[in-house]
Coordinates of C-alpha atoms in Angstrom, one line a residue:
X1 CA 90.2 114.3 114.0
X2 CA 89.1 110.9 114.4
X3 CA 90.6 110.0 117.9
X4 CA 88.9 113.6 119.0
X5 CA 85.7 112.4 118.2
X6 CA 84.4 110.1 120.9
X7 CA 81.6 108.7 118.5
X8 CA 84.1 107.7 116.1
X9 CA 83.6 103.7 115.5
X10 CA 85.9 103.4 112.5
X11 CA 88.8 105.0 110.5
X12 CA 89.0 103.9 106.8
X13 CA 92.9 104.2 105.5
X14 CA 95.4 104.7 104.4
X15 CA 95.7 104.5 100.8
X16 CA 99.3 104.6 100.0
X17 CA 101.2 101.4 100.9
X18 CA 103.1 101.8 104.1
X19 CA 101.5 104.8 105.4
X20 CA 99.1 103.2 107.5
X21 CA 102.1 103.0 109.9
X22 CA 101.6 106.6 110.7
X23 CA 98.1 106.6 111.7
X24 CA 98.0 103.0 113.1
X25 CA 100.0 103.9 116.5
X26 CA 97.7 107.0 117.1
X27 CA 94.5 105.0 116.6
X28 CA 95.4 102.0 118.2
X29 CA 95.8 104.0 121.8
X30 CA 92.2 105.0 121.4
X31 CA 91.1 101.1 120.8
X32 CA 89.8 102.8 117.1
X33 CA 89.6 100.2 114.3
X34 CA 91.5 100.9 111.2
X35 CA 90.7 99.4 108.2
X36 CA 92.9 99.8 104.9
X37 CA 91.2 99.7 101.6
X38 CA 94.8 99.3 99.6
X39 CA 97.8 99.5 102.0
X40 CA 99.8 96.3 101.1
X41 CA 102.5 96.8 103.7
X42 CA 102.8 93.3 105.3
X43 CA 104.8 94.8 108.2
X44 CA 101.6 96.1 109.6
X45 CA 100.5 92.7 110.4
X46 CA 103.6 90.4 110.4
X47 CA 107.3 90.3 111.5
X48 CA 109.3 91.9 108.6
X49 CA 113.0 91.5 108.7
X50 CA 113.4 94.8 107.1
X51 CA 111.4 96.5 109.8
X52 CA 112.7 96.4 113.2
X53 CA 110.0 95.4 116.1
X54 CA 107.3 94.9 113.3
X55 CA 104.2 94.6 113.9
X56 CA 104.6 95.3 117.7
X57 CA 105.6 98.8 117.3
X58 CA 102.5 99.8 115.7
X59 CA 100.4 98.9 118.6
X60 CA 101.4 100.8 121.6
X61 CA 98.3 100.0 123.5
X62 CA 98.2 96.3 122.6
X63 CA 98.0 95.4 126.1
X64 CA 94.6 96.9 126.6
X65 CA 93.2 97.1 123.1
X66 CA 95.1 94.3 121.4
X67 CA 95.6 94.6 117.5
X68 CA 93.1 97.0 115.9
X69 CA 93.9 97.3 112.2
X70 CA 92.6 95.1 109.3
X71 CA 92.7 95.3 105.3
X72 CA 90.6 94.2 102.1
X73 CA 93.7 94.0 100.2
X74 CA 96.5 91.3 99.9
X75 CA 100.1 92.0 101.1
X76 CA 103.4 92.6 99.9
X77 CA 104.1 88.8 100.7
X78 CA 101.9 87.8 98.0
X79 CA 102.9 90.7 95.6
X80 CA 106.5 89.8 95.9
X81 CA 106.0 86.3 95.1
X82 CA 103.9 87.3 92.0
X83 CA 106.9 89.6 91.1
X84 CA 109.3 86.9 91.1
X85 CA 106.7 84.4 89.3
X86 CA 106.9 87.0 86.2
X87 CA 110.7 87.3 86.4
X88 CA 110.8 83.5 86.4
X89 CA 108.4 83.8 83.3
X90 CA 110.7 85.9 81.3
X91 CA 113.6 83.8 82.3
X92 CA 115.5 86.4 84.1
X93 CA 118.8 84.7 85.1
X94 CA 120.3 88.0 87.0
X95 CA 118.6 90.3 89.2
X96 CA 119.3 93.2 91.1
X97 CA 117.4 94.4 94.1
X98 CA 117.1 98.1 95.6
X99 CA 114.8 100.1 97.6
X100 CA 114.4 103.9 98.7
X101 CA 115.2 103.1 102.3
X102 CA 111.7 103.7 103.5
X103 CA 110.0 100.8 105.8
X104 CA 107.8 99.9 103.0
X105 CA 110.4 100.1 100.1
X106 CA 113.0 98.2 102.2
X107 CA 110.4 95.5 103.5
X108 CA 109.2 94.8 99.9
X109 CA 112.4 94.7 98.2
X110 CA 113.6 92.1 101.1
X111 CA 110.3 90.1 100.1
X112 CA 111.2 90.1 96.5
X113 CA 114.9 89.2 97.2
X114 CA 114.0 86.7 99.4
X115 CA 111.7 84.8 97.5
X116 CA 113.8 84.7 94.6
X117 CA 116.6 83.3 96.1
X118 CA 114.6 80.3 97.9
X119 CA 111.7 79.8 95.5
X120 CA 114.1 80.3 92.4
X121 CA 117.4 79.1 92.9
X122 CA 118.5 79.3 89.5
X123 CA 118.2 83.0 89.6
X124 CA 121.1 84.9 90.8
X125 CA 120.1 88.0 92.9
X126 CA 122.1 91.0 94.1
X127 CA 121.3 93.7 96.3
X128 CA 122.6 97.2 96.6
X129 CA 122.0 100.8 96.3
X130 CA 119.7 102.2 93.5
X131 CA 122.5 103.2 91.2
X132 CA 122.7 102.5 87.7
X133 CA 126.7 101.6 87.6
X134 CA 126.0 99.0 90.3
X135 CA 123.3 97.2 88.2
X136 CA 125.4 97.5 85.2
X137 CA 128.4 96.1 87.0
X138 CA 126.0 93.1 88.3
X139 CA 125.1 92.1 84.9
X140 CA 121.5 92.4 86.0
X141 CA 118.9 91.7 83.3
X142 CA 116.3 92.9 85.8
X143 CA 115.7 95.2 88.5
X144 CA 113.2 95.4 91.4
X145 CA 113.1 98.7 92.7
X146 CA 111.2 98.8 96.4
X147 CA 110.1 102.1 96.8
X148 CA 107.1 104.5 97.5
X149 CA 108.8 107.8 96.2
X150 CA 108.1 108.5 92.8
X151 CA 110.9 111.2 92.4
X152 CA 113.4 108.4 93.6
X153 CA 112.0 106.0 91.2
X154 CA 112.0 108.2 88.4
X155 CA 115.5 109.4 89.2
X156 CA 116.8 105.4 89.2
X157 CA 114.7 104.3 86.3
X158 CA 115.6 106.8 83.6
X159 CA 119.1 106.6 84.8
X160 CA 119.1 102.9 84.2
X161 CA 117.2 103.4 80.7
X162 CA 120.1 105.6 79.7
X163 CA 122.8 103.3 80.9
X164 CA 121.5 100.1 79.9
X165 CA 119.1 99.1 77.3
X166 CA 116.9 96.3 78.0
X167 CA 117.1 96.2 81.7
X168 CA 113.5 95.1 82.6
X169 CA 112.2 97.5 85.5
X170 CA 109.9 95.9 88.2
X171 CA 107.9 98.0 90.6
X172 CA 105.5 97.3 93.6
X173 CA 101.9 99.0 93.8
X174 CA 103.0 102.2 95.5
X175 CA 104.5 103.2 92.2
X176 CA 101.3 102.7 90.3
X177 CA 100.6 105.9 88.9
X178 CA 100.0 107.0 85.5
X179 CA 101.0 110.1 86.5
X180 CA 104.5 108.7 87.4
X181 CA 104.8 106.2 84.8
X182 CA 104.0 109.2 82.0
X183 CA 106.9 111.2 83.4
X184 CA 109.4 108.6 82.7
X185 CA 111.5 108.5 79.7
X186 CA 110.3 106.6 76.8
X187 CA 112.8 103.8 77.3
X188 CA 111.9 103.2 81.0
X189 CA 108.3 103.2 80.1
X190 CA 109.1 100.5 77.6
X191 CA 110.7 98.2 79.9
X192 CA 108.5 99.0 83.1
X193 CA 106.4 96.4 85.0
X194 CA 104.1 97.7 87.8
X195 CA 102.2 95.0 90.1
X196 CA 99.1 96.5 91.8
X197 CA 96.1 94.8 93.8
X198 CA 93.0 94.7 91.5
X199 CA 91.3 92.4 88.7
X200 CA 91.2 91.8 85.0
X201 CA 87.8 92.4 83.6
X202 CA 87.6 88.8 83.1
X203 CA 88.4 88.0 86.2
X204 CA 86.1 89.7 88.3
X205 CA 83.5 87.8 90.5
X206 CA 79.9 88.3 89.5
X207 CA 79.5 90.9 92.5
X208 CA 82.7 92.9 91.1
X209 CA 81.5 93.1 87.8
X210 CA 78.4 94.6 88.7
X211 CA 80.0 97.0 90.9
X212 CA 82.2 98.0 87.6
X213 CA 79.0 98.3 85.7
X214 CA 77.2 100.2 88.6
X215 CA 79.9 102.5 88.7
X216 CA 80.1 103.1 85.1
X217 CA 76.5 104.1 84.7
X218 CA 76.9 106.4 87.8
X219 CA 80.0 108.3 86.7
X220 CA 80.4 107.7 82.9
X221 CA 83.8 106.0 83.6
X222 CA 85.5 103.1 84.5
X223 CA 86.7 102.9 88.1
X224 CA 90.2 102.9 89.2
X225 CA 91.5 99.7 89.6
X226 CA 91.3 100.5 93.9
X227 CA 88.0 101.5 93.5
X228 CA 86.8 98.0 94.3
X229 CA 88.9 97.7 97.4
X230 CA 87.7 101.2 98.7
X231 CA 84.1 100.3 98.1
X232 CA 84.6 96.7 99.9
X233 CA 86.3 98.4 102.8
X234 CA 83.3 100.8 103.7
X235 CA 80.7 98.0 102.7
X236 CA 82.4 95.7 105.4
X237 CA 82.5 98.3 108.0
X238 CA 78.9 99.3 107.7
X239 CA 77.9 95.6 107.7
X240 CA 79.7 94.8 111.1
X241 CA 78.4 97.8 112.5
X242 CA 74.8 96.8 111.6
X243 CA 75.2 93.4 112.7
X244 CA 76.4 94.5 116.1
X245 CA 73.1 96.0 116.8
X246 CA 72.9 97.3 120.3
X247 CA 76.7 97.0 120.5
X248 CA 77.3 99.2 117.3
X249 CA 78.8 101.8 119.3
X250 CA 81.3 99.7 121.1
X251 CA 84.7 100.3 119.5
X252 CA 86.3 97.0 121.1
X253 CA 83.1 94.7 119.9
X254 CA 83.6 96.6 116.2
X255 CA 87.2 95.7 116.1
X256 CA 86.7 92.1 117.3
X257 CA 83.8 91.5 115.1
X258 CA 85.7 93.3 111.9
X259 CA 88.8 91.2 112.3
X260 CA 86.7 88.0 112.9
X261 CA 85.2 88.2 109.5
X262 CA 84.4 84.8 108.1
X263 CA 83.3 83.9 104.5
X264 CA 82.1 87.3 103.5
X265 CA 80.7 87.4 100.2
X266 CA 81.6 90.7 98.5
X267 CA 82.4 92.4 95.2
X268 CA 85.7 90.9 95.7
X269 CA 84.7 87.3 95.9
X270 CA 84.2 85.5 99.3
X271 CA 86.8 86.1 102.0
X272 CA 87.8 85.5 105.6
X273 CA 90.3 87.5 107.6
X274 CA 93.1 86.1 109.8
X275 CA 94.9 88.3 112.0
X276 CA 93.5 91.2 110.1
X277 CA 94.6 90.1 106.6
X278 CA 92.5 88.5 103.7
X279 CA 92.8 85.2 102.2
X280 CA 92.2 86.7 98.9
X281 CA 95.4 87.9 96.6
X282 CA 94.3 89.4 93.5
X283 CA 97.1 91.3 91.8
X284 CA 97.7 92.5 88.5
X285 CA 100.8 93.1 86.5
X286 CA 100.6 96.3 84.2
X287 CA 102.8 97.7 81.5
X288 CA 102.8 101.2 80.0
X289 CA 100.5 101.6 76.7
X290 CA 100.3 105.3 75.5
X291 CA 101.4 106.8 78.6
X292 CA 99.2 104.5 80.9
X293 CA 99.5 101.6 83.1
X294 CA 97.2 98.6 81.4
X295 CA 97.0 95.4 83.1
X296 CA 98.0 92.3 81.1
X297 CA 98.2 89.6 83.7
X298 CA 96.2 88.5 86.8
X299 CA 97.3 86.4 89.6
X300 CA 95.4 85.3 92.4
X301 CA 95.9 82.9 95.2
X302 CA 93.5 81.9 98.1
X303 CA 94.7 80.5 101.4

């Protein structure tokens, strides 16, 4: 729909981590800006060993339109580092890393394993297929499962909970879903840690706190954790279009201006983009309480 509309100036999406890899090559061939609120997959903008030819293959018209993707959310590179920081805080000596084989799952799993090996040399890291017997034989005290498939994650985590009690289960933001966690067996829920871009209430910048308050007043409930990123994605696109003035209908100008955002004050804080990526990196780590994911720790980094 977007590429058939010659007046389209920007595309907001995708939501699920890793799925922008489908829409991005299509949009790039039309020189149309794509801004993702919540797709954290680093391979969309950076080389990833687990994803051959990344990020080049997502920009088939780069010789004409260059790169056309940007996001207001931090990437899996920072997410992996935060995951490993928590593993270290829990004094995990043996970690098992597996994935569902998807580009997203494989890349975030690779990043976690690499960070654990390089930055935490005291931690023994084993990699392999997502099976309970492999985890048990490795003697792992924690498992990270890189996956976007809730079905695969449910099968793996439930089998681990049955086979080996007290194995801590770690998952990335693609699995940050209350419906997913509520379907896990109780033992898996008890041992689960899931990361996601976002803030804890006390860590919101003033504009972010106002966004939450205004949202609550308008809709009668708190926004989902990812809603603040959706709001900023749209707000930033509209701001760039307004500032473009008479060039607002020129796709190349809008792409350039958005990817060149610098010191933008927003509900997320003040940020700049470099190669389409933000220098803000707010993540929360959540556990399950009463069948729902509840943040308990906030991580942030600014480059």
